[in-house]
Short mmCIF file of C-alpha atoms in Angstrom, two decimals:
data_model
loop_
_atom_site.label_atom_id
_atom_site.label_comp_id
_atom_site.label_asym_id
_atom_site.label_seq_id
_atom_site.Cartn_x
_atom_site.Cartn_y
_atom_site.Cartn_z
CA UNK R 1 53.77 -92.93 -62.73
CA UNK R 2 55.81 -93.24 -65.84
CA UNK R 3 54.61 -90.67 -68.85
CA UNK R 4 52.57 -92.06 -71.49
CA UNK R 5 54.01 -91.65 -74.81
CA UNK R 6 51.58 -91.38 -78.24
CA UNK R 7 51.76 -90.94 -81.77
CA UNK R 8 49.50 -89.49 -84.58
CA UNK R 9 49.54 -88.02 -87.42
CA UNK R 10 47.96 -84.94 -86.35
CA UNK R 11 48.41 -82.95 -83.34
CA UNK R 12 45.71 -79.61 -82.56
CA UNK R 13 46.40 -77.91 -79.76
CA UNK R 14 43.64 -75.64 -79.20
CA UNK R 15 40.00 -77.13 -78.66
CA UNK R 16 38.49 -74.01 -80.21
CA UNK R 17 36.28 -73.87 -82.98
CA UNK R 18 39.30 -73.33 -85.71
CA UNK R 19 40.78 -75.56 -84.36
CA UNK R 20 38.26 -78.62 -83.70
CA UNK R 21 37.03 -78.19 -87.18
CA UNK R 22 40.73 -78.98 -88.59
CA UNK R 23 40.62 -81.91 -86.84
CA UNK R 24 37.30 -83.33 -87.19
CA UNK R 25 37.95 -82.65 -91.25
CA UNK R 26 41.68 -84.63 -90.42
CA UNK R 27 40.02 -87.21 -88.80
CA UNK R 28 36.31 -87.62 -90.24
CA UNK R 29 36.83 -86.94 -93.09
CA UNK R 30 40.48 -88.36 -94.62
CA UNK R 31 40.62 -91.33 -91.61
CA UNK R 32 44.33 -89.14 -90.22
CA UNK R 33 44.72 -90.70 -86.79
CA UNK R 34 44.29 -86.85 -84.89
CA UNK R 35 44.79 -85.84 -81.05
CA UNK R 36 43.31 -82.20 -79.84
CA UNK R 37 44.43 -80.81 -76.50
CA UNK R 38 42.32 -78.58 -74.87
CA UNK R 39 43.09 -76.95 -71.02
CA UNK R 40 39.79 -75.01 -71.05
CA UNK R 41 36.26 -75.98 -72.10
CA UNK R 42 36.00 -77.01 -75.32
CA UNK R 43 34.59 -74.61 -78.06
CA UNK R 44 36.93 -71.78 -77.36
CA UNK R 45 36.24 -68.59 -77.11
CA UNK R 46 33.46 -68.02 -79.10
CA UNK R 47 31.02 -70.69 -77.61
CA UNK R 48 32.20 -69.99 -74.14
CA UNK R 49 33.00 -66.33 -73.04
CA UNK R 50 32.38 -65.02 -76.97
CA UNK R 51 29.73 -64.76 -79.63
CA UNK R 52 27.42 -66.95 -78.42
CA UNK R 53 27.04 -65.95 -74.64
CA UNK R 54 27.12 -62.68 -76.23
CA UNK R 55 24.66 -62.94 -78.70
CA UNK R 56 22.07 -64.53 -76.14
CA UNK R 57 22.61 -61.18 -73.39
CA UNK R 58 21.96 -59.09 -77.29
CA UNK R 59 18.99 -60.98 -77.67
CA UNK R 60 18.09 -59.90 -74.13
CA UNK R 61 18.93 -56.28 -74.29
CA UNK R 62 16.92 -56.22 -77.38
CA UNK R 63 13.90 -57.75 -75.77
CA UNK R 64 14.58 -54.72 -73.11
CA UNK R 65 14.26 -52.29 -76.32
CA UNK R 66 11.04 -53.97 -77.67
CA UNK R 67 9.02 -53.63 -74.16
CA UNK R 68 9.61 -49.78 -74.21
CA UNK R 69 8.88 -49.33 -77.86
CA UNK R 70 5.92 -51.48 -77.72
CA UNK R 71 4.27 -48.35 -75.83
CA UNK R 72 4.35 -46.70 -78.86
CA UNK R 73 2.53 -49.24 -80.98
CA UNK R 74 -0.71 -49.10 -78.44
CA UNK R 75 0.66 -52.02 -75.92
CA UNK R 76 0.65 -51.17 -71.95
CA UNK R 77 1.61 -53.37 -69.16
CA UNK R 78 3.51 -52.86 -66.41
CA UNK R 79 6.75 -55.11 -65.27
CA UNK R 80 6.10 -56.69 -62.05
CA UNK R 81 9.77 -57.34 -61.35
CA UNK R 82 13.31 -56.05 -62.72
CA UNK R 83 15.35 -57.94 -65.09
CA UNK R 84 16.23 -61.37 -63.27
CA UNK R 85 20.12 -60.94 -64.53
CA UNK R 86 20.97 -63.96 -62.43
CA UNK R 87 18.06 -66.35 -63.48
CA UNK R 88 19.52 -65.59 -67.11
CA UNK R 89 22.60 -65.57 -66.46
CA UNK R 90 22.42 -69.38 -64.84
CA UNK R 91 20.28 -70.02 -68.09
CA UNK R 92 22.73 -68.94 -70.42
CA UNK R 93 25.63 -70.50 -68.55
CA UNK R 94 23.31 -74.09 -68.96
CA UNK R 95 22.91 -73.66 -72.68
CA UNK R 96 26.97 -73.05 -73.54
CA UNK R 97 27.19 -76.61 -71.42
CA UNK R 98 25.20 -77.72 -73.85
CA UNK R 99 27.30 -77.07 -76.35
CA UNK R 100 30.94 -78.35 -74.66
CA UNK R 101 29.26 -81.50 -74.46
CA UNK R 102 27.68 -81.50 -77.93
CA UNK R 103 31.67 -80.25 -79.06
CA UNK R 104 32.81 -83.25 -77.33
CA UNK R 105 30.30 -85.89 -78.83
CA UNK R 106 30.77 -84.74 -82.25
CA UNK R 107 35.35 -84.85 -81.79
CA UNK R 108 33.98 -88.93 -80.45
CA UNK R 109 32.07 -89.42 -83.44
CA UNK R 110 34.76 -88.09 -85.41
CA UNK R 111 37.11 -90.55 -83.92
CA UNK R 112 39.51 -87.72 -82.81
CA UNK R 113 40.83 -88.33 -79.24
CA UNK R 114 40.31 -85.55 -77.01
CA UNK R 115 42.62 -84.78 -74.16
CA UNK R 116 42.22 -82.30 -71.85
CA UNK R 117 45.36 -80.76 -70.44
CA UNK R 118 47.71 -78.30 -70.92
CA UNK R 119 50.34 -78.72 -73.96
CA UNK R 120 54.06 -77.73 -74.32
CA UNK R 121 56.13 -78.15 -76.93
CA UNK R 122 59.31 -79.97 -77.00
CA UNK R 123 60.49 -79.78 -80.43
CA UNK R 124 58.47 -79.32 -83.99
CA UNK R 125 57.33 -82.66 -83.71
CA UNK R 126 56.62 -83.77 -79.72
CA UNK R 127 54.26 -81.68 -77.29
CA UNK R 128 53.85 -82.77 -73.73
CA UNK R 129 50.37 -82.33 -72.08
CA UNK R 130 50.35 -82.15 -68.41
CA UNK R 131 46.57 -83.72 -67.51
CA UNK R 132 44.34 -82.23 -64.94
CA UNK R 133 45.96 -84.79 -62.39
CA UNK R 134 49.07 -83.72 -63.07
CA UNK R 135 50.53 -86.76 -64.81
CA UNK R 136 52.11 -86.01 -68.25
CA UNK R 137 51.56 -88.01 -71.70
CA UNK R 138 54.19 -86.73 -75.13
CA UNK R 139 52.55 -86.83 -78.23
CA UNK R 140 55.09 -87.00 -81.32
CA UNK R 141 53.06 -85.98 -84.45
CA UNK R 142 53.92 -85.49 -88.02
CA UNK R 143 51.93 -82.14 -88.30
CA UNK R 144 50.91 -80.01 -85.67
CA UNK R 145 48.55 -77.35 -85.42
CA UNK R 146 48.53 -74.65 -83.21
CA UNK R 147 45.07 -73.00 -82.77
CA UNK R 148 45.27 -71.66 -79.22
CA UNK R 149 43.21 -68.20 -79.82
CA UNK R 150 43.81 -65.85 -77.10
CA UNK R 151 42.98 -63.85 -73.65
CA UNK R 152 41.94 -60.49 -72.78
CA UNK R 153 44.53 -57.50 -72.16
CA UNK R 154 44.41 -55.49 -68.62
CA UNK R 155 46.07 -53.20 -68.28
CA UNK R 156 49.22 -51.84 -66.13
CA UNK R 157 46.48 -48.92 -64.21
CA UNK R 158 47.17 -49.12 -60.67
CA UNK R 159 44.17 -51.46 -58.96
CA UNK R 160 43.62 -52.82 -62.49
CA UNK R 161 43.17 -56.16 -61.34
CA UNK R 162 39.76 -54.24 -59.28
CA UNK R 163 38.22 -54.70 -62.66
CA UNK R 164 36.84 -57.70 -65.11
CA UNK R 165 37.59 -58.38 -68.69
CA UNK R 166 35.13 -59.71 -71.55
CA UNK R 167 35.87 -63.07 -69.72
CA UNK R 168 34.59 -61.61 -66.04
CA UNK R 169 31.17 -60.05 -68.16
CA UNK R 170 30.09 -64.04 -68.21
CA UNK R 171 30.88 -64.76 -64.61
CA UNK R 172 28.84 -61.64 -63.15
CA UNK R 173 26.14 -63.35 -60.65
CA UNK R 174 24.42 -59.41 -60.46
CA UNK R 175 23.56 -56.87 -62.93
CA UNK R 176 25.82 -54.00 -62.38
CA UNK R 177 24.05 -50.54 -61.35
CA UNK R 178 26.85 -48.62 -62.18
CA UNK R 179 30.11 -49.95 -64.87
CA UNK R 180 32.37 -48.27 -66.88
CA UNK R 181 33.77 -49.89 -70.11
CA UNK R 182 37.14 -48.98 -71.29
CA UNK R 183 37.64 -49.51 -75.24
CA UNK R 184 36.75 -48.82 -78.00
CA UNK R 185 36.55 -51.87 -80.02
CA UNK R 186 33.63 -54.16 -80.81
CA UNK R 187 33.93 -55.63 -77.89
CA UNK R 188 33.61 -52.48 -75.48
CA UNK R 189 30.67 -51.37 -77.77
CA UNK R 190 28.74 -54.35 -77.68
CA UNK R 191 28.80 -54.76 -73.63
CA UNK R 192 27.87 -51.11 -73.80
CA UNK R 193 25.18 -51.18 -75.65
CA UNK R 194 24.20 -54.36 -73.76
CA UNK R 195 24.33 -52.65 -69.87
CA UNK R 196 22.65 -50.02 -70.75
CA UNK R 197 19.93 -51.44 -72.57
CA UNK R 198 18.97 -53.75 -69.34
CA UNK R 199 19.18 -50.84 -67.38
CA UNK R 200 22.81 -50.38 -65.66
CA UNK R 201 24.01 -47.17 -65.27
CA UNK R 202 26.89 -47.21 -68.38
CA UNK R 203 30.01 -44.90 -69.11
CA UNK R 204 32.48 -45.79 -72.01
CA UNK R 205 35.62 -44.49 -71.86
CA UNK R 206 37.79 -44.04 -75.28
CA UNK R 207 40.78 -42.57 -76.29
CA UNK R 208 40.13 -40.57 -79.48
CA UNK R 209 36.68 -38.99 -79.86
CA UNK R 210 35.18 -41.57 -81.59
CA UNK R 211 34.70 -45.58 -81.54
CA UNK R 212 34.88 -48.94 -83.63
CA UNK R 213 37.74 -46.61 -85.39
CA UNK R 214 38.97 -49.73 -88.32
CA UNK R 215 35.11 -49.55 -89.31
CA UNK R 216 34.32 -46.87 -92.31
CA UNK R 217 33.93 -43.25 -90.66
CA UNK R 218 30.09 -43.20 -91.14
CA UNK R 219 29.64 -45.81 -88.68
CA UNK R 220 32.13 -44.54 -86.41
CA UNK R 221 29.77 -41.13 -86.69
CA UNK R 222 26.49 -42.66 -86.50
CA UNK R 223 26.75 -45.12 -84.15
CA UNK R 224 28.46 -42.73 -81.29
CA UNK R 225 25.26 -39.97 -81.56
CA UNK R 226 23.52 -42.93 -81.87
CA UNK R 227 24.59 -44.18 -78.31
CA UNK R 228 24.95 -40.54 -77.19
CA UNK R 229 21.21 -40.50 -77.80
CA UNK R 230 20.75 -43.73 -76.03
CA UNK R 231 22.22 -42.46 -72.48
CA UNK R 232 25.84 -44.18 -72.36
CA UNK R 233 28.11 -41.19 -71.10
CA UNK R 234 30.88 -41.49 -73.27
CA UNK R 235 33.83 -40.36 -72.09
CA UNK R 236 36.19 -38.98 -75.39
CA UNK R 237 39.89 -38.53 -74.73
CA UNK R 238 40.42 -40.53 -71.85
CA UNK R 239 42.69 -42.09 -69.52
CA UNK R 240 42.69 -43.87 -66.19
CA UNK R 241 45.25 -43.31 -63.08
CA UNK R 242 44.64 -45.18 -61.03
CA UNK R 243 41.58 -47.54 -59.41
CA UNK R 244 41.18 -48.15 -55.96
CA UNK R 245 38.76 -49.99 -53.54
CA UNK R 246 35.38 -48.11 -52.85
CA UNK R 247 33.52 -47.05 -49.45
CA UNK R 248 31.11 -49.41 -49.85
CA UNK R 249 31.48 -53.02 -50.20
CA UNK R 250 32.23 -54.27 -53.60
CA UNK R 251 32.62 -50.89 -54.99
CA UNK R 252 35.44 -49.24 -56.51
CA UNK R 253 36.62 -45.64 -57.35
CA UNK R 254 38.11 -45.04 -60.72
CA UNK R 255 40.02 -42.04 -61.07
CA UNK R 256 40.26 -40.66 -64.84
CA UNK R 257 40.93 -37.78 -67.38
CA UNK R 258 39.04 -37.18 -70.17
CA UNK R 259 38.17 -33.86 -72.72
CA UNK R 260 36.25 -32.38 -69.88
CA UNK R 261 39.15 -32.63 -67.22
CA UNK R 262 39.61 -35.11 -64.18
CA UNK R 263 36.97 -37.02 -62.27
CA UNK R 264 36.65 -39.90 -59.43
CA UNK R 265 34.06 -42.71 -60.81
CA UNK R 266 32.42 -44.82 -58.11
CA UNK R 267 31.88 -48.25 -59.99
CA UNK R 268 30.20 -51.91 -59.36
CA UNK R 269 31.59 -52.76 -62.45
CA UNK R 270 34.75 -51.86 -64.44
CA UNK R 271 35.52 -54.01 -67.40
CA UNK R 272 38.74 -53.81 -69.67
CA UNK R 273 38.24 -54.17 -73.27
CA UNK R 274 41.29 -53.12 -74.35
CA UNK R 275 42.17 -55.88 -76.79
CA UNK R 276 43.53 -59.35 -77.03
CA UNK R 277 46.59 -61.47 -76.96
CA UNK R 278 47.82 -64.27 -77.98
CA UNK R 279 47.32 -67.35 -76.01
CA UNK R 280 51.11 -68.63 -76.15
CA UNK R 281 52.82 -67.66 -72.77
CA UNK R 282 54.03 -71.47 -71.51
CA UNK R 283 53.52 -73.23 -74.93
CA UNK R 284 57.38 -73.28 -75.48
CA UNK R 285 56.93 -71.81 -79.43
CA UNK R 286 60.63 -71.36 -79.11
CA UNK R 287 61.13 -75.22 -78.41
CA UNK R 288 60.13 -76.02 -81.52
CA UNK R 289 61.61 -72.81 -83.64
CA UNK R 290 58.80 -70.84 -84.58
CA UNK R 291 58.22 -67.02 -84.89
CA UNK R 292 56.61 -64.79 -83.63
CA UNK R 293 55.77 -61.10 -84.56
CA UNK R 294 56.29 -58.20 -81.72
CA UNK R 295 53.16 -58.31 -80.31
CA UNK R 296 53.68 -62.31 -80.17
CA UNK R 297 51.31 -63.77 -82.51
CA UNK R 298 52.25 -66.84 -84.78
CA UNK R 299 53.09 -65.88 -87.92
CA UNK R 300 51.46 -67.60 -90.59
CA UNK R 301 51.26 -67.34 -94.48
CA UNK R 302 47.78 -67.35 -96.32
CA UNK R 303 48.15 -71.56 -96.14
CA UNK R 304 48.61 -71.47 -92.70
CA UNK R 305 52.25 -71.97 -92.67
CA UNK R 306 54.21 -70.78 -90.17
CA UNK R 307 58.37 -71.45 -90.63
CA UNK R 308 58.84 -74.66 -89.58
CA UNK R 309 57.65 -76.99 -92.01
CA UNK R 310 55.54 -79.55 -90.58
CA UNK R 311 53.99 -76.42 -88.14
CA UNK R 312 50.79 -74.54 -88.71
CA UNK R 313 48.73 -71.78 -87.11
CA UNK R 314 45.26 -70.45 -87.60
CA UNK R 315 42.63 -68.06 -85.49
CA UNK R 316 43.46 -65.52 -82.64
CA UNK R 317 46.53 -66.87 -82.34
CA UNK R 318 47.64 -65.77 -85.65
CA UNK R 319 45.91 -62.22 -85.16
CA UNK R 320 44.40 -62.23 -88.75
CA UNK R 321 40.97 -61.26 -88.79
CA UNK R 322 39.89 -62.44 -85.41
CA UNK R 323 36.10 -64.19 -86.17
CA UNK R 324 35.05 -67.90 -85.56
CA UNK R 325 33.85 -68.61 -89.46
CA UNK R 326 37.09 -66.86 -90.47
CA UNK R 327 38.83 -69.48 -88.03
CA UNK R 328 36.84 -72.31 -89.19
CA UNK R 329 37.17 -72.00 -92.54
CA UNK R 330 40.37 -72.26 -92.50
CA UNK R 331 40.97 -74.90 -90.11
CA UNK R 332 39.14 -76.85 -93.15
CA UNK R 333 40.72 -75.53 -95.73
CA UNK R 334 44.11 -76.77 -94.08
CA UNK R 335 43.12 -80.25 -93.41
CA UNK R 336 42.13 -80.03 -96.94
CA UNK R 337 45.59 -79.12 -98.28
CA UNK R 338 47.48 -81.71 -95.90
CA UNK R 339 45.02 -84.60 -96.10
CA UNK R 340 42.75 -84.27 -98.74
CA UNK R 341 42.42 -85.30 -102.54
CA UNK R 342 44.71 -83.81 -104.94
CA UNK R 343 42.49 -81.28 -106.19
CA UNK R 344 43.12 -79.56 -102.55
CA UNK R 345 46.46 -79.44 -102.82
CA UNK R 346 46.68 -75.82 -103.17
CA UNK R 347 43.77 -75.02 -100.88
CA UNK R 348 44.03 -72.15 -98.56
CA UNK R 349 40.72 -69.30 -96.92
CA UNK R 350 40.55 -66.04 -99.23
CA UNK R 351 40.89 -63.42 -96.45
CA UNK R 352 39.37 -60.75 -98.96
CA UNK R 353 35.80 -59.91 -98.41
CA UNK R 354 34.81 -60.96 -95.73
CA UNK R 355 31.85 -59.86 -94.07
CA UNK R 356 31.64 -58.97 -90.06
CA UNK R 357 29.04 -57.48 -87.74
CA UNK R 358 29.11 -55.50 -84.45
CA UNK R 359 25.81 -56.30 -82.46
CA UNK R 360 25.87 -52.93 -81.42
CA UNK R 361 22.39 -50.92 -80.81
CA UNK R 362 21.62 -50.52 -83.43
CA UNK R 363 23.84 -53.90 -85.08
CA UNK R 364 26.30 -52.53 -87.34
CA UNK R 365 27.82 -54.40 -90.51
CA UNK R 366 30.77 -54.09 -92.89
CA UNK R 367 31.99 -56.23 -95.41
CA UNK R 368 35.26 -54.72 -97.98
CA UNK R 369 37.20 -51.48 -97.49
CA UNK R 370 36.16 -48.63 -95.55
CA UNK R 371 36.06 -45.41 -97.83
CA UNK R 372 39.12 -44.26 -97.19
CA UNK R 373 40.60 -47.48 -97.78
CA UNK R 374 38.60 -47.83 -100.99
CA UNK R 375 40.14 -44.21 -102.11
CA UNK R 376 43.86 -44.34 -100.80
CA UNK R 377 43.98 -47.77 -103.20
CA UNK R 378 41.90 -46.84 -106.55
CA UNK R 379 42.05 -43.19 -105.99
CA UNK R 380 39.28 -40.22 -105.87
CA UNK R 381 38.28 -40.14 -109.08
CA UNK R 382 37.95 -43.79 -109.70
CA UNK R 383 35.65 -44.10 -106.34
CA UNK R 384 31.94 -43.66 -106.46
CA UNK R 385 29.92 -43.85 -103.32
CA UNK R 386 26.18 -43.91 -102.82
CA UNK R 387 24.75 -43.28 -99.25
CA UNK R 388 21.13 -43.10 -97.99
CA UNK R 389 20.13 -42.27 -94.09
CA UNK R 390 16.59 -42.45 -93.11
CA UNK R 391 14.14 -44.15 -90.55
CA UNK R 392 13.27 -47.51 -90.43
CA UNK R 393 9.42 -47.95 -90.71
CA UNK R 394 9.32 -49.70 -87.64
CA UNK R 395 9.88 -46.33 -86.03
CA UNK R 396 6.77 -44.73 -87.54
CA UNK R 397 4.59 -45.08 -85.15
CA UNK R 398 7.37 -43.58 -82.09
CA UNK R 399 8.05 -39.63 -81.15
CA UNK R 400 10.90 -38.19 -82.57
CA UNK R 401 13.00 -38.46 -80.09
CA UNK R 402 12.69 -42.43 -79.88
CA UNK R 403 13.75 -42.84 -83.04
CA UNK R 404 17.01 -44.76 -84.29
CA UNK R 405 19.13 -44.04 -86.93
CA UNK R 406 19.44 -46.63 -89.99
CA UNK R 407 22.56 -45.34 -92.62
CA UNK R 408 24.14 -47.28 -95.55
CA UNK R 409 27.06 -46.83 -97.68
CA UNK R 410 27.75 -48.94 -100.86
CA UNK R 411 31.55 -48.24 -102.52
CA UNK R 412 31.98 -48.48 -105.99
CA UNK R 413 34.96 -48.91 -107.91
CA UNK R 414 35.98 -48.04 -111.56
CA UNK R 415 33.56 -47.59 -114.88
CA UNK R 416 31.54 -50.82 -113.76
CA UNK R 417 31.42 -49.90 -110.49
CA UNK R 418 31.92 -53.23 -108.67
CA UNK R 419 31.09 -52.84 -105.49
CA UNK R 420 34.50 -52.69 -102.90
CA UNK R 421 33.08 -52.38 -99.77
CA UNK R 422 29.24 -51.87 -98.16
CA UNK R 423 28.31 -50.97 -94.76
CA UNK R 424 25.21 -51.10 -93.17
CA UNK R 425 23.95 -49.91 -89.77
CA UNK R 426 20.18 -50.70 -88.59
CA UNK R 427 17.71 -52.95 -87.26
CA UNK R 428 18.19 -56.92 -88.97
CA UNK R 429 22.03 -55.32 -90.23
CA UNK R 430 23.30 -58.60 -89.27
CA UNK R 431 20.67 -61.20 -90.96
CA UNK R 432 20.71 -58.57 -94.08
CA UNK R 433 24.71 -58.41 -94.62
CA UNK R 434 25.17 -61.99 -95.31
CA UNK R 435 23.15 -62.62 -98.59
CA UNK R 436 24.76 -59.37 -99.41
CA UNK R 437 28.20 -60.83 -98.75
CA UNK R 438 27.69 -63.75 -101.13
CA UNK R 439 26.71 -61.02 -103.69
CA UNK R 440 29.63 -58.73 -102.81
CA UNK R 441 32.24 -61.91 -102.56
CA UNK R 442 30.81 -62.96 -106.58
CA UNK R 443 32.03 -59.76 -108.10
CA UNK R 444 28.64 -57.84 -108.21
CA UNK R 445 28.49 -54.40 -109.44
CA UNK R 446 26.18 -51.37 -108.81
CA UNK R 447 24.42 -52.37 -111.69
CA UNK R 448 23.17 -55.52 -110.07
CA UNK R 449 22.41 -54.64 -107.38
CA UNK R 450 20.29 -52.29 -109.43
CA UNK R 451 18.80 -55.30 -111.08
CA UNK R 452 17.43 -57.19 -108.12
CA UNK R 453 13.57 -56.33 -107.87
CA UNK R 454 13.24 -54.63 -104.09
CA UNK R 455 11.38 -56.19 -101.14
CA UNK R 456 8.62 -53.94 -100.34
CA UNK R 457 8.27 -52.40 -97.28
CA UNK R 458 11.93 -53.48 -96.07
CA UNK R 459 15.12 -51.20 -95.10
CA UNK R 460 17.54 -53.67 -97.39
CA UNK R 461 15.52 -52.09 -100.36
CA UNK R 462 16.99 -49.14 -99.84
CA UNK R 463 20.24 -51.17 -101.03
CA UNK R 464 19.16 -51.47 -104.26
CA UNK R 465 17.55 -48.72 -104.94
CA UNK R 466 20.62 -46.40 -103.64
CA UNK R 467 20.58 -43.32 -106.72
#
C-alpha cells in the first residue's frame, strides 16, 4: 500500500497534556488545520502512569491513615478483610480509560485529527508516522511541535531489569509485602509514603542522607524524621551491586551498601525512581537539525523556540520544570503567539513562581526559592525568614507518638519584605498552597499577608499570623 501523504498547518507530536492543549487552542480556537500523533494512550504521562493514577492510590493510602487515627477520636471497628489492592487497582485502571476517551472526544470536537502511531522526522517540515498496522502516512506541516515528555531511567545494576519503574507501580496486579524504592525524588517519596501507608513492608534507598534535596532544607529535615517515624527504613548513603532472582518464586535478592555497611534484601518489589529522560530515541531530531543538550533534552527558549525556526518544544521533553499545568500552560501560550490575535504576539509561560506539591505523608508544598537560594541571590542581610512548627489540631485528640509534624517557612526579601519563596508541609498543604500561589505570584509582601483576617481554627492561619 502506497503511503498517504498530508498537510496542515500544525503538526504535535506528543498526545500529552502539553501537548493536546496546543493543539486544541491551534485548532479550536484560531480554526489552524492541526494533526497530533500519539503512539501511547492519549493524555500522557500524567493521566496515565502520573498524577492522576497517583493521586487516586494517595487518596487511598490516606484513607489507610484515617481508619487508624479514627481510634483515637472514639471510633472502633474492626476490618474484615485486607486492602483489596487488585479490586482498586482494576478501578483505577477503569477511571484513567475514562479519561483517554474523554481526551479523544474533546481533540474530535476540536476538529484536530488524531493519529495514533509512531512519528519520525524527515526534515523541519515532514514527519512520517508509522500506524499501528504498520502502514506509513508523511505529514508536511508549517510548524511543528514536539511535546513527547519522557520515560523512566533504570539503571545499569546488574539484574536491573528484575525491577519496575514509576510506569511498572500502575501495572502491579498485587500489593507488594516487601519493596524497596530507590530515589530520592518526588517520585520515590510519594510511592513510599504510599506502600507503606497500605501496609507493604517499605525501604527507601538514597544516596546522600537526606531526600527531595532541590526542596528548601526544612522539608528535606522534616519530612525524613517524619517518615523515619512512620516505619519506612531508609537506607542513607546507598548503593546497589547487583540484583538477582530470589528462592522463592517472584522474589528477588538485592544486594546493597549503605552508612551501616552491606546487606542482601529479599524483595517482591523493587522500583527505580531514579529520574527521567527524554522521550526522543527514534524521533530523528537530527533529521530535521535540532539540538539537544547532554543529557538529550530539546532545547527551547522561554517562547518555546528551539533552533530551527518553524520548530518548537514544550514539557518533559524540554526538561524545564517537569509538571502538567507548567506543560499546559504553555502549550497555550504558544498557540497563542503563532495563531492568535496580535495582542499575543509576544506571548510566552512565566516560569518564575510557580507553585508545586509532593503528596508525600504528610503532602509537602513549595512555591519560590528555597532559603539558600533566596540568600545566595539577595544576600544575608537582605533575607528575613519567619518559621512556625507545631501540631495540627486534628492531632489533639492522638498520643504523642501518633502525632505528625506540620512546619512552614515564609522568605522575605528586602525592606518590604515581599515574599520570595514559602513552603509548607502538613495536612491540606496541597489545597492550601494554591490560593497562596496567586498571592505569592501578585507581588504580596509580609505585610499582607499580615493583613488578611485568619481562619479560625485552621493550620493556614498560622501563615498569617507568622511573628
Amino acid at each position: 500500500m502506497a503511503p498517504i501523504h498530508k498537510e496542515c498547518d500544525y503538526l504535535v507530536i506528543g498526545g500529552g497534556s502539553g501537548g493536546l492543549a496546543s493543539a486544541r487552542r491551534a485548532s479550536g480556537m484560531y480554526g489552524m488545520k492541526t494533526i497530533a500523533v500519539e503512539s501511547n494512550r492519549l493524555g500522557g504521562t500524567c493521566v496515565n502512569v502520573g498524577c492522576v493514577p497517583k493521586k487516586i492510590t494517595w487518596n487511598a493510602a490516606a484513607i489507610a491513615e484515617t481508619m487508624h487515627e479514627a481510634k483515637a477520636y472514639g471510633f472502633s471497628f474492626e476490618e474484615v478483610a485486607p486492602f483489596d489492592w487488585k479490586t482498586f487497582k482494576h478501578k483505577r485502571d477503569a477511571y484513567v480509560r475514562r479519561l483517554n476517551g474523554i481526551y479523544e472526544k474533546n481533540l474530535y470536537n476540536d476538529k484536530v485529527e488524531y493519529i495514533h502511531g509512531r512519528a519520525h522526522l524527515l526534515n523541519n517540515h515532514e514527519a512520517e508516522v508509522v500506524l499501528d498496522d504498520g502502514s506509513k502516512e508523511t505529514i508536511k506541516a508549517k510548524k511543528i511541535l514536539i511535546a513527547t515528555g519522557g520515560h523512566p531511567n533504570i539503571p545499569k545494576t546488574p539484574g536491573a531489569e528484575l525491577g519496575i519503574t514509576s510506569d511498572g507501580f500502575f501495572e502491579l496486579e498485587a500489593q507488594p509485602k516487601k519493596v524497596a524504592l530507590v530515589g530520592a525524588g518526588y517520585i520515590a517519596v510519594e510511592m513510599a509514603g504510599m506502600f507503606n501507608c497500605l501496609g507493604s513492608e517499605t525501604h527507601l534507598f538514597i544516596r546522600h542522607d537526606t531526600f527531595l534535596r532541590a526542596f528548601d532544607p526544612m522539608v528535606q529535615e522534616k519530612i525524613l524524621v517524619e517518615y523515619e517515624r512512620q516505619g519506612v527504613i531508609i537506607h542513607k548513603k546507598s548503593s546497589q551491586s547487583k540484583v538477582e532472582k530470589g528462592e522463592k518464586d517472584g522474589w528477588i535478592k538485592m544486594h546493597y551498601q549503605d552508612d551501616k555497611g552491606k546487606g542482601v534484601l529479599d524483595l517482591d518489589c523493587l522500583l527505580w525512581a531514579i529520574g527521567r529522560s527524554p522521550e526522543v530515541e527514534d524521533l530523528g531530531l537530527e533529521k530535521a537539525g535540532v539540538k539537544q543538550n547532554e543529557r538529550g533534552q530539546v532545547i527551547a527558549d522561554d517562547y518555546q523556540n528551539t533552533n530551527v525556526e518553524n520548530m518548537y518544544a514544550l514539557g518533559d521533553v524540554c526538561g524545564k520544570i517537569e509538571l502538567t499545568p507548567v506543560a499546559i500552560a504553555a502549550g497555550r501560550r504558544l498557540a497563542d503567539r503563532l495563531f492568535g490575535p496580535p495582542q499575543f504576539k509576544n506571548a510566552k509561560l512565566d516560569y518564575t513562581n510557580i507553585p508545586s506539591v509532593v503528596f508525600a505523608h504528610p503532602e509537602v508544598g513549595s512555591i519560590g526559592m528555597t532559603e539558600p537560594e533566596a540568600r545566595e541571590k539577595y544576600g544575608h542581610d537582605n533575607i528575613k525568614v519567619y518559621n512556625t512548627n507545631f501540631t495540627a489540631m486534628y492531632y489533639a485528640m492522638m498520643d504523642p507518638e501518633d502525632k505528625a509534624p506540620t512546619s512552614y517557612k515564609v522568605i522575605c526579601h528586602g525592606k518590604d519584605e515581599t515574599v520570595v519563596g514559602l513552603h509548607i508541609l502538613g495536612i491540606g498543604s496541597s489545597e492550601m498552597l494554591q490560593g497562596f500561589g496567586v498571592a505569592i505570584k501578585m507581588g504580596a509582601t509580609k505585610a499582607d499577608f499580615d493583613s488578611c483576617v485568619a481562619i479560625h481554627p485552621t493550620s493556614a492561619e498560622e501563615l498569617v499570623t507568622l511573628k
